[in-house]
Short mmCIF file of C-alpha atoms and ligand atoms in Angstrom, two decimals:
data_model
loop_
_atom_site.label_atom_id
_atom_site.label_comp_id
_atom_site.label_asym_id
_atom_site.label_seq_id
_atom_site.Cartn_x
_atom_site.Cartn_y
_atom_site.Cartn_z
CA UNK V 29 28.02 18.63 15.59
CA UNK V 30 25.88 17.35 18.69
CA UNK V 31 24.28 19.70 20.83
CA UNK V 32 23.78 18.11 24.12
CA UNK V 33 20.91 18.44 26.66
CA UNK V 34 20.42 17.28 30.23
CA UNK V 35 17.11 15.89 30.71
CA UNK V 36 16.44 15.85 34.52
CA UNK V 37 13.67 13.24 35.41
CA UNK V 38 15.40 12.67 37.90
CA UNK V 39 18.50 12.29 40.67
CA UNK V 40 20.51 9.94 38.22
CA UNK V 41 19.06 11.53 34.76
CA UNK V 42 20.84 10.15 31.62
CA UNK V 43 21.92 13.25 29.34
CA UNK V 44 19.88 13.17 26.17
CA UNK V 45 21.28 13.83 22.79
CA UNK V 46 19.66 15.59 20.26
CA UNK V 47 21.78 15.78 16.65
CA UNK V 48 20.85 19.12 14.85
CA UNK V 49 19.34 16.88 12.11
CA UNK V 50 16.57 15.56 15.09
CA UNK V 51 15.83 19.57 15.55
CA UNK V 52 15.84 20.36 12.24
CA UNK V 53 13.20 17.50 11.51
CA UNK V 54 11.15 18.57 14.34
CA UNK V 55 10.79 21.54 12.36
CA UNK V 56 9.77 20.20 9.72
CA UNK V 57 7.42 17.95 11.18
CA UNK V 58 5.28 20.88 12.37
CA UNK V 59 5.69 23.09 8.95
CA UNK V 60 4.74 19.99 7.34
CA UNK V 61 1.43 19.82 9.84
CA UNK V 62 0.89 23.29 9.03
CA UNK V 63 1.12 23.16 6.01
CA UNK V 64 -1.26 20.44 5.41
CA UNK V 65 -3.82 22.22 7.80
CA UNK V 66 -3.99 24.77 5.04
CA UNK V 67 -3.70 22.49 2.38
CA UNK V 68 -6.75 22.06 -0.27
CA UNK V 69 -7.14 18.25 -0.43
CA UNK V 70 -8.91 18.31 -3.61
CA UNK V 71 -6.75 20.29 -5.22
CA UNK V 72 -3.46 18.95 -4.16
CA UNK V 73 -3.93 15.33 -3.54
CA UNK V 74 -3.44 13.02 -6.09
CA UNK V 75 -3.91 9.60 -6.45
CA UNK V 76 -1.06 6.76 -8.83
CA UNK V 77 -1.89 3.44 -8.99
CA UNK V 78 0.49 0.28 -9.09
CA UNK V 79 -0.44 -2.81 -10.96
CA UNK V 80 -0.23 -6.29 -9.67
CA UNK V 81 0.61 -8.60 -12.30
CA UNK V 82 -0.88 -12.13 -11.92
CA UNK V 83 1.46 -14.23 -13.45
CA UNK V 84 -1.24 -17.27 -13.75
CA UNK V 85 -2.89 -15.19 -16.90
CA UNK V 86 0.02 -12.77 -17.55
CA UNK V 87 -2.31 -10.24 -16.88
CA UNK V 88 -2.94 -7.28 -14.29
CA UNK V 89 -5.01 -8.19 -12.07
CA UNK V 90 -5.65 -4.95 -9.72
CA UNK V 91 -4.31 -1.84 -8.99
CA UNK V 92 -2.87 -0.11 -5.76
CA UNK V 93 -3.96 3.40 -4.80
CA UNK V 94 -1.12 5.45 -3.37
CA UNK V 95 -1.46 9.03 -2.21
CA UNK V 96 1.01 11.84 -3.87
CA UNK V 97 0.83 15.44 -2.47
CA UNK V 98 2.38 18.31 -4.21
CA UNK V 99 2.48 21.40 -1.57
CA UNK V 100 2.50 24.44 -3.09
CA UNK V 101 5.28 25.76 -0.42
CA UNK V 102 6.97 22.42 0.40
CA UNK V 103 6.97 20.53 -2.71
CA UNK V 104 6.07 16.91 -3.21
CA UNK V 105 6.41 15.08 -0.05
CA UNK V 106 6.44 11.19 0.44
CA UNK V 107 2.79 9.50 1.62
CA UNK V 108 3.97 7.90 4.66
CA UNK V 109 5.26 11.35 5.90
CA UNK V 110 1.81 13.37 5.38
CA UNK V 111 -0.10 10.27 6.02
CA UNK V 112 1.30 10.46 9.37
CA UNK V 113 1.42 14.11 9.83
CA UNK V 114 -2.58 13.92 8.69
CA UNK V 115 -3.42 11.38 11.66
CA UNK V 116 -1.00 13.55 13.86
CA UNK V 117 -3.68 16.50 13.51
CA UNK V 118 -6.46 14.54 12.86
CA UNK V 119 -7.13 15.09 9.89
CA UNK V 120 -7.10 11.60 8.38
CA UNK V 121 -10.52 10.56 8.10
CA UNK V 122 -10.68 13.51 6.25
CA UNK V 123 -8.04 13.11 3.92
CA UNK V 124 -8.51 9.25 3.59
CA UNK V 125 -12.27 10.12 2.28
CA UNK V 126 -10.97 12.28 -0.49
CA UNK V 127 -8.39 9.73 -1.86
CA UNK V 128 -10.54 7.11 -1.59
CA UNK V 129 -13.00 8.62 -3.40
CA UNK V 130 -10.47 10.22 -6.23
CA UNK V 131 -9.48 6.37 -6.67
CA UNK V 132 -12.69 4.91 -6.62
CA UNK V 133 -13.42 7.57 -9.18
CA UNK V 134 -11.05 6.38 -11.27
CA UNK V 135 -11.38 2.32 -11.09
CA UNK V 136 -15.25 2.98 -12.06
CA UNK V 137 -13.66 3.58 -15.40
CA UNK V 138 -11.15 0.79 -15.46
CA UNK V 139 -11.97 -1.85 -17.95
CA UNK V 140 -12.75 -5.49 -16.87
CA UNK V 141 -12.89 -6.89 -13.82
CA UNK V 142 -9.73 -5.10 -12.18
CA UNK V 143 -9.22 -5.08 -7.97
CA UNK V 144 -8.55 -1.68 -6.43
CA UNK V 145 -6.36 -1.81 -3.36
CA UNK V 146 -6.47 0.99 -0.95
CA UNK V 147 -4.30 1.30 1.87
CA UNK V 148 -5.87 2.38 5.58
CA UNK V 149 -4.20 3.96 8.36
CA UNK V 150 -3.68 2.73 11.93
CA UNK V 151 -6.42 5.14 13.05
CA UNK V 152 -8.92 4.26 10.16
CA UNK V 153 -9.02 0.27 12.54
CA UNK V 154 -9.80 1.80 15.81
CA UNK V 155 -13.27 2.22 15.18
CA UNK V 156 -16.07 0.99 12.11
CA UNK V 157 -16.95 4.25 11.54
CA UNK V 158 -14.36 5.38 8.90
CA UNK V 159 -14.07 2.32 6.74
CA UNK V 160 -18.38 2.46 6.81
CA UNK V 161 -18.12 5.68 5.29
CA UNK V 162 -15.48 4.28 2.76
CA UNK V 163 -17.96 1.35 1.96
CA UNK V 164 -21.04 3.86 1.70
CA UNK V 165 -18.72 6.29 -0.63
CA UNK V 166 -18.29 2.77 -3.09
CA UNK V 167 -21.33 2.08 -3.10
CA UNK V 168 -22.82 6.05 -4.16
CA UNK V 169 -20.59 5.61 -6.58
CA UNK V 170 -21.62 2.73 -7.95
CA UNK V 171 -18.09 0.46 -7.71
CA UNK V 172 -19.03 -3.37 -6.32
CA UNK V 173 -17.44 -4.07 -2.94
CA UNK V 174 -16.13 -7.46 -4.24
CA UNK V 175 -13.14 -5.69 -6.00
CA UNK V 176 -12.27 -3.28 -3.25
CA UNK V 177 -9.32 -4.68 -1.45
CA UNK V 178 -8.17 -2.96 2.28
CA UNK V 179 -4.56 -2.99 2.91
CA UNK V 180 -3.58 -2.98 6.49
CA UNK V 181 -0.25 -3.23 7.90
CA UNK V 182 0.63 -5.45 10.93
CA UNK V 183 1.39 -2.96 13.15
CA UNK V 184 -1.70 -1.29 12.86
CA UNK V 185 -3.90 -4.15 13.37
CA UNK V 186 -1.75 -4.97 16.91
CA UNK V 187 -2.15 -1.45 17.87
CA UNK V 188 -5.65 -2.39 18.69
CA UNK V 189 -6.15 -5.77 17.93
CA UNK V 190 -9.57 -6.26 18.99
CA UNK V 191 -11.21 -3.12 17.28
CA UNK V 192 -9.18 -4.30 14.40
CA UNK V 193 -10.69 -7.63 14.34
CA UNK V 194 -14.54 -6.13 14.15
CA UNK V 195 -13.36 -3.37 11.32
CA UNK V 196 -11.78 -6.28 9.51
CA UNK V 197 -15.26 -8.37 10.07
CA UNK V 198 -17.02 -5.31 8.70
CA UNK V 199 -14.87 -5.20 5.43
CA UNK V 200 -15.09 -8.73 4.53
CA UNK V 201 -19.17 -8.95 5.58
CA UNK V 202 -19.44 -5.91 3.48
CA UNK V 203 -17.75 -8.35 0.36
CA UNK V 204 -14.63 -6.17 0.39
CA UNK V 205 -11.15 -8.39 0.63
CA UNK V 206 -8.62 -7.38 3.58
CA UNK V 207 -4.75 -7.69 2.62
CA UNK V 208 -1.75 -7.10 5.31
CA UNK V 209 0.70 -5.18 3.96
CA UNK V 210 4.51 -5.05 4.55
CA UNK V 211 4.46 -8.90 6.05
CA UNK V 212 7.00 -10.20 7.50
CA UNK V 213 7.89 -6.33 9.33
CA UNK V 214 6.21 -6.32 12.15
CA UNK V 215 6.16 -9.11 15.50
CA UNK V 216 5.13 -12.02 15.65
CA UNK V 217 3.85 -12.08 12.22
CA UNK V 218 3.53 -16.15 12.10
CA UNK V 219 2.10 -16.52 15.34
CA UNK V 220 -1.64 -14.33 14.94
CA UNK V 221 -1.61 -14.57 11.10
CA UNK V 222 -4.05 -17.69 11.10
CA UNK V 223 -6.42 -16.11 13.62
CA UNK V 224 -7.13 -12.60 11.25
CA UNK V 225 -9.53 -12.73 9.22
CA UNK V 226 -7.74 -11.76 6.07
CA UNK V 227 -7.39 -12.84 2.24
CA UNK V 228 -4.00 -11.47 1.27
CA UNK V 229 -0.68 -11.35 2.57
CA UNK V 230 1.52 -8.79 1.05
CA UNK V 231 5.27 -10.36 1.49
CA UNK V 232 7.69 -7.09 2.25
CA UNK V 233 10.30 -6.04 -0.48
CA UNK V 234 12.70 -6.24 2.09
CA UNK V 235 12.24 -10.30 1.39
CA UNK V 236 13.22 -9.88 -2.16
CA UNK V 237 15.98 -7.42 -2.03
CA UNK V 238 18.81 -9.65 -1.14
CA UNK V 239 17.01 -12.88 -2.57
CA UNK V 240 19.67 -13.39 -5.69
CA UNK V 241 22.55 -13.17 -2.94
CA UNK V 242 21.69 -15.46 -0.37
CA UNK V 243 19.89 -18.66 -0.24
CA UNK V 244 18.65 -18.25 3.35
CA UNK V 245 16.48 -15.47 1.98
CA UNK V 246 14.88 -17.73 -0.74
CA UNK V 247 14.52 -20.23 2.13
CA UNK V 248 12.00 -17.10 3.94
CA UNK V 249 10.03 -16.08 0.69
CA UNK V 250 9.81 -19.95 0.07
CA UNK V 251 8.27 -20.69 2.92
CA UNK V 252 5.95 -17.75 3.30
CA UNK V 253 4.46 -18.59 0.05
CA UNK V 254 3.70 -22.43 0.99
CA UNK V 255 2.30 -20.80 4.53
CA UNK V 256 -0.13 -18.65 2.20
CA UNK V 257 -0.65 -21.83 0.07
CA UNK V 258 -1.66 -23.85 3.59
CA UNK V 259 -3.78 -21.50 5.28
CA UNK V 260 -5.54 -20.70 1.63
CA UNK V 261 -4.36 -16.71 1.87
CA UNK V 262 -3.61 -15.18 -1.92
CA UNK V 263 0.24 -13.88 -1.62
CA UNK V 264 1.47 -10.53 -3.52
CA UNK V 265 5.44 -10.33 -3.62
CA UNK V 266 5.86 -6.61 -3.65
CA UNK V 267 8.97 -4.60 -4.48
CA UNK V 268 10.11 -6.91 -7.22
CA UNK V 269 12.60 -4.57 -9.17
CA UNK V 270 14.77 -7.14 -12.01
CA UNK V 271 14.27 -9.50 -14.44
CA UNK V 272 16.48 -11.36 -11.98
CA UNK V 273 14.27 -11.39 -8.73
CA UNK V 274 11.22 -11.84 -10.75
CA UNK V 275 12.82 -14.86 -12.45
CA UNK V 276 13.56 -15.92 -8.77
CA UNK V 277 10.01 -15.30 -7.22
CA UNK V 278 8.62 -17.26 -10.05
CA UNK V 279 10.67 -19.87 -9.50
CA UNK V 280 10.01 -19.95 -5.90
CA UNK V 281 6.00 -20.28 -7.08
CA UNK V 282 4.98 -16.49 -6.55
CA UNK V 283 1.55 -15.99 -8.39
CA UNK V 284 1.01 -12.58 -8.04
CA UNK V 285 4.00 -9.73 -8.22
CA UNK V 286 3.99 -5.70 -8.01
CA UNK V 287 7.30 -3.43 -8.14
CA UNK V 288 8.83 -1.18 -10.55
CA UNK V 289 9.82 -4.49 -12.89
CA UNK V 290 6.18 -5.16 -13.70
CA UNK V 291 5.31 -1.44 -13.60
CA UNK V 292 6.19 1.92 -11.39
CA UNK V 293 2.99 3.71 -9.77
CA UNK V 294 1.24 5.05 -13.28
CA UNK V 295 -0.95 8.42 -12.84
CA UNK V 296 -4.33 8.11 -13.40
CA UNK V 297 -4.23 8.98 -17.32
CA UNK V 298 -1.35 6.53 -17.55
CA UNK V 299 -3.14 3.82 -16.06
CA UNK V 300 -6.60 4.06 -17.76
CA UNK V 301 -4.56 3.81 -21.11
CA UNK V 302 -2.32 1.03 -20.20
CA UNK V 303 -5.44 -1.02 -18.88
CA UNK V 304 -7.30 0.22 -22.11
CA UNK V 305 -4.41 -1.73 -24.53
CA UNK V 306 -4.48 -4.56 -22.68
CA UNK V 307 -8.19 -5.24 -22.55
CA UNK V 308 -8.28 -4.67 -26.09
CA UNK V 309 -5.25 -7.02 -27.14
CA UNK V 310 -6.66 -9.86 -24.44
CA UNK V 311 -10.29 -9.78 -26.01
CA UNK V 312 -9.14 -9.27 -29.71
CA UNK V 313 -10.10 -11.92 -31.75
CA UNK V 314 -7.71 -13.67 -33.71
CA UNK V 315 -7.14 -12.07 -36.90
CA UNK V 316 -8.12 -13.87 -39.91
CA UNK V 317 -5.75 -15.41 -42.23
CA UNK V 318 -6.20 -14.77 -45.91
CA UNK V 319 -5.45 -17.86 -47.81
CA UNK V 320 -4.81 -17.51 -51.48
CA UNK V 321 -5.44 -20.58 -53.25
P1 C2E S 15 2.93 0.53 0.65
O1 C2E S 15 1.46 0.48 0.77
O2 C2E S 15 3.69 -0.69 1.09
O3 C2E S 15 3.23 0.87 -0.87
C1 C2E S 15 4.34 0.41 -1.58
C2 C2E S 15 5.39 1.47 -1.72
O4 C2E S 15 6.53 0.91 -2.38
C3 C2E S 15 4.97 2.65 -2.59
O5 C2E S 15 5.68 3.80 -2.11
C4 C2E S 15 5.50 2.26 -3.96
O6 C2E S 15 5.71 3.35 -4.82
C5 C2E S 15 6.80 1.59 -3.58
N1 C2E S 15 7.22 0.58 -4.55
C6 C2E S 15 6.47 -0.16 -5.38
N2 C2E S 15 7.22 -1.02 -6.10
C7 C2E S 15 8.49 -0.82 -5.73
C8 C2E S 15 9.75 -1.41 -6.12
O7 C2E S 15 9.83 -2.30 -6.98
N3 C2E S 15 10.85 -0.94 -5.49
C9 C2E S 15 10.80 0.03 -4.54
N4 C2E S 15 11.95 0.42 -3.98
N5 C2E S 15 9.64 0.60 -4.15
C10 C2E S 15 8.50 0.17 -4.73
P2 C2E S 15 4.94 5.17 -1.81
O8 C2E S 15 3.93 5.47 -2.87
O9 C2E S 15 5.99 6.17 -1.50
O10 C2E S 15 4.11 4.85 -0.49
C11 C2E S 15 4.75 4.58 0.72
C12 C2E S 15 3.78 4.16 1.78
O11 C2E S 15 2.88 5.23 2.11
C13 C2E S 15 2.86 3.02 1.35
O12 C2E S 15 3.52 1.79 1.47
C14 C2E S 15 1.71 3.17 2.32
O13 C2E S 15 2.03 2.59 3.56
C15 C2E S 15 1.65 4.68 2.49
N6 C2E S 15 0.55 5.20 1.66
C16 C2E S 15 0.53 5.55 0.35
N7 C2E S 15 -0.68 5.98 -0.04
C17 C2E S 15 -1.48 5.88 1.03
C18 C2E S 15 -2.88 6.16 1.29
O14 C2E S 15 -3.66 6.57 0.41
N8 C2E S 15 -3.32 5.95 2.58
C19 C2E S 15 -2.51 5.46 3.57
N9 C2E S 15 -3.03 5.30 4.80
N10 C2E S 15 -1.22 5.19 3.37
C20 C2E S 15 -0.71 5.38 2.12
MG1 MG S 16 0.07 -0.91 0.36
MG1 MG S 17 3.46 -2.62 0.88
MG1 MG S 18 5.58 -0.37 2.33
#
């Protein structure tokens, strides 16, 4: 099922396997690029938001923006794929500026005091430039910087660590919180995390999968949390699926859970509603008790 290739770098060249599935998603790769060079962003990109539940008022306490594209010729096609595919054509600044604003759009008309969480792209660190616009498209439309929240991943800030640093100074100068996403993937996670300048670490749900098997794991997640704790960093344990692992994250002193237990990514109408309830049921005053006498 292999089709085999010589690649001749040189005298002693190693042969070079390619599997039809590599070819075939080469292909895809580039109809997916072409596609999205034709796409119409405004029409086709959507944005669902997650909730984070905070379990020290049993309430949410923000939502996260992800992206959902539904191609008219390919279908719906996951984020990370055409998020990639976007920065592989360079078209992510542009794309990142209209989710951003289709979520901002949205949280404007959340209820409360809610956090929206956005995530950026490698190339969106490389330079201030993108995340100013992002800042400047808050602030035309009128959402307060203090509940924007930038998530990052590791990888991307060590791709260019020391633009990274001054777009991560911008965010948090602006009054915007940064947040690393998918901790615990990348290198050397322990040994930089007290030098960024960051408020959240978002602990992988690789951390929590296997947590109800094996007490080495709940060793790792309990010691993350306490390394939040120390260095005074607010800790989101994502990917939290049971009643079992979320029984076992609170135990372990998690304060602040997303995954599908809590709730799946909602679409926009879902999410204004759901927020809408529980507003009204937190602020409700208690209902008065007829006495008879
Ligand atoms: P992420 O930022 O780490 O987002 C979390 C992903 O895990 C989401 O997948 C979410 O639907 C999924 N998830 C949430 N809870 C659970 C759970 O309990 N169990 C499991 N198995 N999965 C859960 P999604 O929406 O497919 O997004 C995948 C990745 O694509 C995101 O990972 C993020 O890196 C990227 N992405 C999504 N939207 C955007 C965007 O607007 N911009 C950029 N740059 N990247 C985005
Ligand atoms: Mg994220
Ligand atoms: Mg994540
Ligand atoms: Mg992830």
């Amino acid at each position: 099922d292999y089709a085999l290739y010589y690649a001749k770098q040189n005298a002693k060249s190693e042969p070079v396997f390619f599997s039809h599935e590599h070819e075939r998603l080469i292909f895809a790769n580039s109809a997916l690029e072409q596609a999205l060079r034709h796409a119409d962003l405004e029409k086709e990109m959507r944005v669902e938001f997650q909730p984070v539940l905070d379990l020290g008022c049993g309430h949410t306490k923000g939502l996260e923006a992800l992206a959902r594209w539904s191609c008219p010729t390919l279908g719906r096609i996951r984020p990370d794929l055409f998020i990639k595919a976007a920065e592989n054509i360079g078209m992510i600044g542009r794309l990142t500026e209209v989710l951003f604003r289709k979520a901002v759009n949205e949280a404007r008309h959340w209820p409360g005091e809610l956090t929206l969480s956005f995530n950026l792209s490698a190339t969106s660190l490389t330079s201030e430039a993108p995340v100013m616009r992002l800042l400047s498209i808050a602030d035309q439309l009128g959402f307060p910087t203090h509940r924007l929240i930038f998530e990052i991943t590791e990888s991307a800030v060590m791709n260019d660590f020391e633009s990274a640093m001054e777009v991560l100074n911008l965010i948090r100068s602006a009054g915007a919180h940064v947040a690393i996403d998918d901790f615990g993937t990348g290198f050397s996670s322990l040994a930089y995390v007290h030098r960024l300048p960051i408020d959240i670490l978002k602990i992988d749900r690789s951390f929590v999968r296997d947590l109800h098997a094996n007490e080495r794991s709940k060793n790792v997640l309990r010691s993350m949390l306490s390394l939040c704790e120390n260095l005074n960093i607010a800790c989101i344990v994502e990917g939290v699926e049971t009643q079992e692992q979320f029984d076992l994250v609170c135990d372990l002193g998690g304060q602040l859970i997303q995954g599908y237990y809590y709730s799946k990514p909602l679409s926009s109408g879902d999410a204004h509603m759901v927020l809408q309830i529980e507003f009204d049921t937190m602020n409700r005053p208690p209902l008065r008790t007829v006495v008879n006498q």
